[in-house]
Each structure stands twice: as C-alpha cells, then as structure tokens.
Amino acid sequence: MPLLVKTDHSFFILIGIAYSLFRIINYNEKLLYKIIFITLIVLETINIFISNNKTIMILYLIIILFTLVYIFRKRVVSILIFFSLFILLILIILNFLLPNVKNNLLDEIYGAYNSLYTVDYTKSMSARIGMAKYSLEVVKDNILFGVGTGEHALEVIKRINESNLNNLAPNSYNTLMINLDTGKASSLHNTYLQILVQFGILGLIVFFNIFYKIIKHAISEKEVNIYSYLLFVMVLIILVQFNTGWDFQFGNIGNFFILFTSLLISKYNTKS
C-alpha cells in the first residue's frame, strides 16, 4: 500500500487541504459543501499534528500562507495579521492539547541547534545536518560534475572517517553510517545534496529547470485559477520535501507528482 509511506501519505493530505481551502475561500459554494470542506481540513489537520511529522507540519503552514497570498495578493497586511494569529493558535493547541508533539519538536530543534556547534548527530534533524556537513565537503572538491551515482556514499563515508568522528562521538558516527551503508542506493536524506554530490552544480541547475518550467507554465495565467494554484502547491510540497529525502528514487511521491502535474497541465490546456 503506497499510502503507508509517510511522505506519500502527507502528499495527498496536503493536496486535499490545499484544494479544500481554495474551494472554501474562492468559490461561492453551497453551505453543505463548505461544511464538508471545513470538516476535511480539520480532520486532515489533526492527522498532520498527531502524526508528529515535522516536514509536513512546516508544509502545512507554508500552504496556508501561500493560499492566502495567492488569493488575496493585494492585502498583504491583512494576510500577515491573520497568519500570525493562526500561528499563535497552533502554538496554543500544541502547548495545551498536544504536549508530546510540542516536546518532540523542541527536542529536535535543540538537537539540530546543538549539532551546529558539536558533533552530536544522533537525532533525526541533527543526523541530516551531519550528513550535509560531510556531503558539502565532497561537493567542494567536485563542484561542477560531482562524483557520479555509484561513488557518492563512499566519498561521504571517506570524509566522515577522515574527520575522526568515530573516536570523537561513536554514537553520531554509527548513526551516519547506518544511513550510508546501503551501497549505490544510499540516500543522503536531502535531494539537493544528493544531486550536488552525484552530478555537481551543473546537474542541480538542470534539475531545477524542471520545476522552473512548471512554475513558468502556472504563472502564465494571471487570474486566480484552481489549476495553476494546485501546480504551485505541488511544486512547493515537492521542493520542501526534497530537503528531507531522496524521494524521486525511493517511495512513490515522485510518480504521484509527475502524474498529477501532467493531469493538471493537460486540464489547464484544455480549459484554455
């Protein structure tokens, strides 16, 4: 079941929230439809926060803000005031109703902050920072073309071993090695880093061009439009999600993104 994978599951939840929110704000719906869409948003919001997925929480807030800007782009001050109050409400809910989620978030934030000044890479976010640190050392020496798809993990492991991390912080060393010891399919847990290490800056430029073309297509429509809006939303989801994984290789999110983008562009062109 593809939706058992949390990144795939979150993709559909976020698309559902975006679509429902757009319909509530921008369409003159019947009261029954508004109630249905509001109920869906509430249920999906609860799903997001009880799942304790940090990336999807960030994306949830980004999509809310983007939707407001997209629809009410000429009312920036009102948007900022509303969004600030919304953030405050979320913080209150986390503090009083979901203390475990709040404590987990704070623990990860502290771990990430601590990893910037120490070699403690034992938590989820801090491990990604540790991976990024040694990956960027590889990138600096292979900035244009990278090291290729078969050598990227070995090169990062080599830099970690050269740093003497095993003696300085054995637990951090073991955490990074567990993530890297999967051969040619090893993930650096960040798509941008993975492309930089494998294909260099030129590969990253080519990669970004894919999303530039999609955004350019969406931006060509000047009026508020459900199709261009959803194209923007999907690009936002995928670009943020790329910071935490190599999702076009593992899982189904890359396939979902390609399928939905193709359908939206096709529908958009038919409408035009």
mmCIF file of C-alpha atoms in Angstrom:
data_model
loop_
_atom_site.group_PDB
_atom_site.id
_atom_site.type_symbol
_atom_site.label_atom_id
_atom_site.label_comp_id
_atom_site.label_asym_id
_atom_site.label_seq_id
_atom_site.Cartn_x
_atom_site.Cartn_y
_atom_site.Cartn_z
ATOM 1 C CA MET A 1 0.000 0.000 0.000
ATOM 2 C CA PRO A 2 1.736 3.226 -1.140
ATOM 3 C CA LEU A 3 -0.062 5.413 1.402
ATOM 4 C CA LEU A 4 1.596 3.518 4.254
ATOM 5 C CA VAL A 5 4.741 5.527 3.390
ATOM 6 C CA LYS A 6 4.542 8.781 5.338
ATOM 7 C CA THR A 7 5.858 11.011 2.533
ATOM 8 C CA ASP A 8 3.260 9.626 0.111
ATOM 9 C CA HIS A 9 0.531 9.896 2.730
ATOM 10 C CA SER A 10 1.438 13.513 3.513
ATOM 11 C CA PHE A 11 1.451 14.437 -0.188
ATOM 12 C CA PHE A 12 -2.234 13.510 -0.537
ATOM 13 C CA ILE A 13 -3.178 15.125 2.766
ATOM 14 C CA LEU A 14 -1.572 18.425 1.779
ATOM 15 C CA ILE A 15 -3.147 18.398 -1.691
ATOM 16 C CA GLY A 16 -6.517 17.699 -0.050
ATOM 17 C CA ILE A 17 -6.107 20.599 2.373
ATOM 18 C CA ALA A 18 -4.998 22.963 -0.399
ATOM 19 C CA TYR A 19 -7.923 22.031 -2.645
ATOM 20 C CA SER A 20 -10.483 22.287 0.177
ATOM 21 C CA LEU A 21 -9.138 25.641 1.373
ATOM 22 C CA PHE A 22 -9.185 27.079 -2.145
ATOM 23 C CA ARG A 23 -12.779 25.947 -2.679
ATOM 24 C CA ILE A 24 -13.921 27.471 0.620
ATOM 25 C CA ILE A 25 -12.271 30.843 0.013
ATOM 26 C CA ASN A 26 -12.604 31.335 -3.717
ATOM 27 C CA TYR A 27 -15.834 29.560 -4.665
ATOM 28 C CA ASN A 28 -19.411 30.514 -3.841
ATOM 29 C CA GLU A 29 -20.180 27.035 -2.540
ATOM 30 C CA LYS A 30 -23.396 25.781 -1.009
ATOM 31 C CA LEU A 31 -23.374 25.665 2.786
ATOM 32 C CA LEU A 32 -23.263 21.846 2.761
ATOM 33 C CA TYR A 33 -20.123 21.831 0.591
ATOM 34 C CA LYS A 34 -18.445 24.393 2.825
ATOM 35 C CA ILE A 35 -19.192 22.243 5.872
ATOM 36 C CA ILE A 36 -17.751 19.178 4.107
ATOM 37 C CA PHE A 37 -14.561 21.020 3.085
ATOM 38 C CA ILE A 38 -14.104 22.536 6.550
ATOM 39 C CA THR A 39 -14.566 19.091 8.122
ATOM 40 C CA LEU A 40 -11.956 17.623 5.760
ATOM 41 C CA ILE A 41 -9.472 20.368 6.645
ATOM 42 C CA VAL A 42 -9.997 19.846 10.385
ATOM 43 C CA LEU A 43 -9.602 16.060 10.122
ATOM 44 C CA GLU A 44 -6.508 16.356 7.923
ATOM 45 C CA THR A 45 -5.021 18.981 10.252
ATOM 46 C CA ILE A 46 -5.477 16.646 13.218
ATOM 47 C CA ASN A 47 -3.861 13.870 11.173
ATOM 48 C CA ILE A 48 -0.844 16.080 10.477
ATOM 49 C CA PHE A 49 -0.162 17.008 14.074
ATOM 50 C CA ILE A 50 -0.809 13.641 15.695
ATOM 51 C CA SER A 51 1.491 12.015 13.120
ATOM 52 C CA ASN A 52 4.295 14.182 14.526
ATOM 53 C CA ASN A 53 5.877 14.606 11.080
ATOM 54 C CA LYS A 54 7.962 17.770 11.239
ATOM 55 C CA THR A 55 8.245 18.283 7.471
ATOM 56 C CA ILE A 56 4.521 18.017 6.882
ATOM 57 C CA MET A 57 3.839 20.465 9.740
ATOM 58 C CA ILE A 58 6.087 23.028 8.066
ATOM 59 C CA LEU A 59 4.479 22.369 4.687
ATOM 60 C CA TYR A 60 1.021 22.747 6.211
ATOM 61 C CA LEU A 61 1.866 26.262 7.386
ATOM 62 C CA ILE A 62 3.553 27.136 4.085
ATOM 63 C CA ILE A 63 0.486 26.069 2.098
ATOM 64 C CA ILE A 64 -1.868 28.072 4.325
ATOM 65 C CA LEU A 65 0.288 31.169 3.844
ATOM 66 C CA PHE A 66 0.737 30.600 0.113
ATOM 67 C CA THR A 67 -3.021 30.143 -0.398
ATOM 68 C CA LEU A 68 -3.769 33.430 1.343
ATOM 69 C CA VAL A 69 -1.114 35.249 -0.697
ATOM 70 C CA TYR A 70 -2.264 33.663 -3.956
ATOM 71 C CA ILE A 71 -5.914 34.626 -3.469
ATOM 72 C CA PHE A 72 -5.569 37.893 -1.527
ATOM 73 C CA ARG A 73 -2.264 39.074 -3.000
ATOM 74 C CA LYS A 74 -3.208 42.767 -2.704
ATOM 75 C CA ARG A 75 -3.976 42.571 1.025
ATOM 76 C CA VAL A 76 -0.548 41.749 2.432
ATOM 77 C CA VAL A 77 -1.015 43.389 5.856
ATOM 78 C CA SER A 78 -4.291 41.550 6.496
ATOM 79 C CA ILE A 79 -2.653 38.280 5.461
ATOM 80 C CA LEU A 80 0.262 38.771 7.860
ATOM 81 C CA ILE A 81 -2.054 39.618 10.750
ATOM 82 C CA PHE A 82 -4.292 36.605 10.112
ATOM 83 C CA PHE A 83 -1.363 34.234 9.638
ATOM 84 C CA SER A 84 0.331 35.462 12.828
ATOM 85 C CA LEU A 85 -2.870 34.798 14.779
ATOM 86 C CA PHE A 86 -3.134 31.375 13.145
ATOM 87 C CA ILE A 87 0.440 30.514 14.198
ATOM 88 C CA LEU A 88 -0.392 31.655 17.727
ATOM 89 C CA LEU A 89 -3.454 29.378 17.763
ATOM 90 C CA ILE A 90 -1.327 26.420 16.597
ATOM 91 C CA LEU A 91 1.211 27.078 19.356
ATOM 92 C CA ILE A 92 -1.544 27.234 21.990
ATOM 93 C CA ILE A 93 -3.016 23.952 20.749
ATOM 94 C CA LEU A 94 0.410 22.278 20.806
ATOM 95 C CA ASN A 95 1.143 23.568 24.286
ATOM 96 C CA PHE A 96 -2.124 22.547 25.947
ATOM 97 C CA LEU A 97 -3.554 19.712 23.849
ATOM 98 C CA LEU A 98 -0.513 18.054 22.270
ATOM 99 C CA PRO A 99 2.365 18.420 24.762
ATOM 100 C CA ASN A 100 4.119 15.279 23.485
ATOM 101 C CA VAL A 101 4.241 16.693 19.964
ATOM 102 C CA LYS A 102 5.495 20.026 21.309
ATOM 103 C CA ASN A 103 8.219 18.376 23.387
ATOM 104 C CA ASN A 104 9.332 16.233 20.454
ATOM 105 C CA LEU A 105 9.580 19.304 18.215
ATOM 106 C CA LEU A 106 11.557 21.215 20.819
ATOM 107 C CA ASP A 107 13.845 18.229 21.327
ATOM 108 C CA GLU A 108 14.570 18.033 17.598
ATOM 109 C CA ILE A 109 15.119 21.798 17.337
ATOM 110 C CA TYR A 110 17.527 21.694 20.272
ATOM 111 C CA GLY A 111 19.313 18.704 18.728
ATOM 112 C CA ALA A 112 19.661 20.499 15.385
ATOM 113 C CA TYR A 113 20.953 23.647 17.087
ATOM 114 C CA ASN A 114 23.375 21.628 19.198
ATOM 115 C CA SER A 115 24.723 19.815 16.128
ATOM 116 C CA LEU A 116 25.858 23.129 14.635
ATOM 117 C CA TYR A 117 28.364 23.576 17.466
ATOM 118 C CA THR A 118 29.153 19.962 18.406
ATOM 119 C CA VAL A 119 29.403 16.564 16.695
ATOM 120 C CA ASP A 120 26.146 15.216 18.134
ATOM 121 C CA TYR A 121 24.240 13.798 15.146
ATOM 122 C CA THR A 122 22.083 11.266 16.961
ATOM 123 C CA LYS A 123 18.643 12.814 16.378
ATOM 124 C CA SER A 124 16.616 12.973 13.181
ATOM 125 C CA MET A 125 17.282 16.600 12.247
ATOM 126 C CA SER A 126 20.823 16.643 13.622
ATOM 127 C CA ALA A 127 21.705 13.492 11.635
ATOM 128 C CA ARG A 128 20.656 15.303 8.448
ATOM 129 C CA ILE A 129 22.866 18.233 9.421
ATOM 130 C CA GLY A 130 25.780 15.860 9.974
ATOM 131 C CA MET A 131 25.149 14.234 6.592
ATOM 132 C CA ALA A 132 25.030 17.663 4.967
ATOM 133 C CA LYS A 133 28.283 18.731 6.602
ATOM 134 C CA TYR A 134 30.321 15.862 5.177
ATOM 135 C CA SER A 135 28.452 15.849 1.854
ATOM 136 C CA LEU A 136 29.323 19.506 1.283
ATOM 137 C CA GLU A 137 32.991 18.674 1.814
ATOM 138 C CA VAL A 138 32.698 16.242 -1.107
ATOM 139 C CA VAL A 139 30.867 18.866 -3.190
ATOM 140 C CA LYS A 140 33.618 21.451 -2.658
ATOM 141 C CA ASP A 141 36.137 19.172 -4.368
ATOM 142 C CA ASN A 142 33.765 18.114 -7.171
ATOM 143 C CA ILE A 143 31.621 21.188 -7.619
ATOM 144 C CA LEU A 144 30.941 21.102 -11.368
ATOM 145 C CA PHE A 145 30.235 17.461 -12.208
ATOM 146 C CA GLY A 146 30.040 15.610 -8.864
ATOM 147 C CA VAL A 147 31.412 12.112 -8.203
ATOM 148 C CA GLY A 148 28.825 10.022 -10.047
ATOM 149 C CA THR A 149 25.916 7.866 -8.917
ATOM 150 C CA GLY A 150 27.941 4.876 -7.751
ATOM 151 C CA GLU A 151 30.545 6.619 -5.602
ATOM 152 C CA HIS A 152 28.624 9.256 -3.663
ATOM 153 C CA ALA A 153 28.125 7.258 -0.458
ATOM 154 C CA LEU A 154 31.722 6.011 -0.414
ATOM 155 C CA GLU A 155 33.020 9.561 -0.797
ATOM 156 C CA VAL A 156 30.903 10.847 2.092
ATOM 157 C CA ILE A 157 31.928 7.881 4.271
ATOM 158 C CA LYS A 158 35.566 8.651 3.436
ATOM 159 C CA ARG A 159 35.158 12.247 4.652
ATOM 160 C CA ILE A 160 33.485 11.076 7.853
ATOM 161 C CA ASN A 161 36.326 8.643 8.566
ATOM 162 C CA GLU A 162 38.924 11.328 7.853
ATOM 163 C CA SER A 163 37.234 13.577 10.421
ATOM 164 C CA ASN A 164 37.892 11.059 13.235
ATOM 165 C CA LEU A 165 34.197 11.230 14.208
ATOM 166 C CA ASN A 166 34.286 7.580 15.278
ATOM 167 C CA ASN A 167 36.611 8.444 18.151
ATOM 168 C CA LEU A 168 35.049 11.810 18.977
ATOM 169 C CA ALA A 169 31.396 10.690 19.050
ATOM 170 C CA PRO A 170 30.828 6.957 18.374
ATOM 171 C CA ASN A 171 27.028 7.238 18.570
ATOM 172 C CA SER A 172 26.975 10.012 15.975
ATOM 173 C CA TYR A 173 29.323 8.024 13.761
ATOM 174 C CA ASN A 174 27.120 4.934 13.958
ATOM 175 C CA THR A 175 24.001 6.979 13.172
ATOM 176 C CA LEU A 176 25.527 8.363 9.980
ATOM 177 C CA MET A 177 26.985 5.006 8.945
ATOM 178 C CA ILE A 178 23.618 3.260 9.283
ATOM 179 C CA ASN A 179 22.140 5.730 6.806
ATOM 180 C CA LEU A 180 25.038 5.478 4.366
ATOM 181 C CA ASP A 181 25.764 1.749 4.432
ATOM 182 C CA THR A 182 23.310 0.794 1.659
ATOM 183 C CA GLY A 183 25.607 0.763 -1.361
ATOM 184 C CA LYS A 184 24.772 2.603 -4.581
ATOM 185 C CA ALA A 185 21.187 3.201 -3.445
ATOM 186 C CA SER A 186 22.347 5.082 -0.356
ATOM 187 C CA SER A 187 20.409 8.248 0.357
ATOM 188 C CA LEU A 188 21.934 11.432 1.743
ATOM 189 C CA HIS A 189 18.437 12.329 3.033
ATOM 190 C CA ASN A 190 18.407 15.535 1.003
ATOM 191 C CA THR A 191 17.676 15.569 -2.717
ATOM 192 C CA TYR A 192 19.640 18.768 -3.339
ATOM 193 C CA LEU A 193 22.718 17.379 -1.609
ATOM 194 C CA GLN A 194 22.332 14.068 -3.417
ATOM 195 C CA ILE A 195 22.281 15.774 -6.818
ATOM 196 C CA LEU A 196 25.182 18.071 -5.912
ATOM 197 C CA VAL A 197 27.332 15.155 -4.765
ATOM 198 C CA GLN A 198 26.418 12.938 -7.714
ATOM 199 C CA PHE A 199 26.141 15.465 -10.570
ATOM 200 C CA GLY A 200 27.588 18.743 -9.275
ATOM 201 C CA ILE A 201 26.234 22.250 -9.715
ATOM 202 C CA LEU A 202 25.506 21.654 -13.408
ATOM 203 C CA GLY A 203 23.274 18.702 -12.538
ATOM 204 C CA LEU A 204 21.437 20.775 -9.936
ATOM 205 C CA ILE A 205 20.778 23.538 -12.487
ATOM 206 C CA VAL A 206 19.306 21.009 -14.917
ATOM 207 C CA PHE A 207 17.196 19.566 -12.098
ATOM 208 C CA PHE A 208 15.833 22.977 -11.070
ATOM 209 C CA ASN A 209 14.951 23.695 -14.678
ATOM 210 C CA ILE A 210 12.216 21.022 -14.460
ATOM 211 C CA PHE A 211 10.412 22.964 -11.752
ATOM 212 C CA TYR A 212 11.141 26.323 -13.377
ATOM 213 C CA LYS A 213 9.240 25.137 -16.473
ATOM 214 C CA ILE A 214 6.277 24.036 -14.353
ATOM 215 C CA ILE A 215 6.182 27.312 -12.402
ATOM 216 C CA LYS A 216 6.527 29.297 -15.626
ATOM 217 C CA HIS A 217 3.537 27.430 -17.016
ATOM 218 C CA ALA A 218 1.482 28.132 -13.863
ATOM 219 C CA ILE A 219 2.485 31.791 -13.744
ATOM 220 C CA SER A 220 1.314 32.408 -17.320
ATOM 221 C CA GLU A 221 -2.273 32.520 -16.016
ATOM 222 C CA LYS A 222 -2.760 35.952 -14.435
ATOM 223 C CA GLU A 223 -6.128 35.302 -12.805
ATOM 224 C CA VAL A 224 -6.758 33.214 -9.695
ATOM 225 C CA ASN A 225 -7.141 29.711 -11.066
ATOM 226 C CA ILE A 226 -7.534 26.298 -9.405
ATOM 227 C CA TYR A 227 -5.238 24.548 -11.906
ATOM 228 C CA SER A 228 -2.304 26.946 -11.689
ATOM 229 C CA TYR A 229 -2.825 27.151 -7.912
ATOM 230 C CA LEU A 230 -2.513 23.368 -7.500
ATOM 231 C CA LEU A 231 0.573 23.329 -9.746
ATOM 232 C CA PHE A 232 2.192 25.865 -7.431
ATOM 233 C CA VAL A 233 1.154 23.862 -4.367
ATOM 234 C CA MET A 234 2.617 20.613 -5.699
ATOM 235 C CA VAL A 235 5.908 22.303 -6.574
ATOM 236 C CA LEU A 236 6.020 23.789 -3.056
ATOM 237 C CA ILE A 237 5.365 20.377 -1.489
ATOM 238 C CA ILE A 238 7.988 18.601 -3.543
ATOM 239 C CA LEU A 239 10.682 21.273 -3.158
ATOM 240 C CA VAL A 240 10.320 21.333 0.633
ATOM 241 C CA GLN A 241 10.069 17.532 0.801
ATOM 242 C CA PHE A 242 13.362 17.293 -1.103
ATOM 243 C CA ASN A 243 15.104 18.723 1.978
ATOM 244 C CA THR A 244 14.423 15.547 3.945
ATOM 245 C CA GLY A 245 14.804 12.717 1.463
ATOM 246 C CA TRP A 246 15.660 11.322 -1.974
ATOM 247 C CA ASP A 247 12.010 10.945 -2.851
ATOM 248 C CA PHE A 248 12.226 10.578 -6.620
ATOM 249 C CA GLN A 249 14.200 7.368 -6.116
ATOM 250 C CA PHE A 250 12.557 5.882 -3.034
ATOM 251 C CA GLY A 251 8.804 5.699 -2.457
ATOM 252 C CA ASN A 252 6.075 6.846 -4.800
ATOM 253 C CA ILE A 253 5.944 10.593 -4.291
ATOM 254 C CA GLY A 254 7.890 11.276 -7.486
ATOM 255 C CA ASN A 255 5.419 9.210 -9.503
ATOM 256 C CA PHE A 256 2.470 10.952 -7.850
ATOM 257 C CA PHE A 257 3.991 14.357 -8.585
ATOM 258 C CA ILE A 258 4.596 13.538 -12.262
ATOM 259 C CA LEU A 259 1.090 12.079 -12.685
ATOM 260 C CA PHE A 260 -0.757 14.969 -11.032
ATOM 261 C CA THR A 261 1.355 17.615 -12.766
ATOM 262 C CA SER A 262 0.668 16.046 -16.157
ATOM 263 C CA LEU A 263 -3.071 15.849 -15.453
ATOM 264 C CA LEU A 264 -3.247 19.466 -14.264
ATOM 265 C CA ILE A 265 -1.302 20.819 -17.233
ATOM 266 C CA SER A 266 -3.484 18.794 -19.580
ATOM 267 C CA LYS A 267 -6.658 20.072 -17.900
ATOM 268 C CA TYR A 268 -5.292 23.606 -17.865
ATOM 269 C CA ASN A 269 -4.503 23.496 -21.600
ATOM 270 C CA THR A 270 -7.954 22.045 -22.349
ATOM 271 C CA LYS A 271 -9.571 24.871 -20.393
ATOM 272 C CA SER A 272 -7.535 27.448 -22.308
#
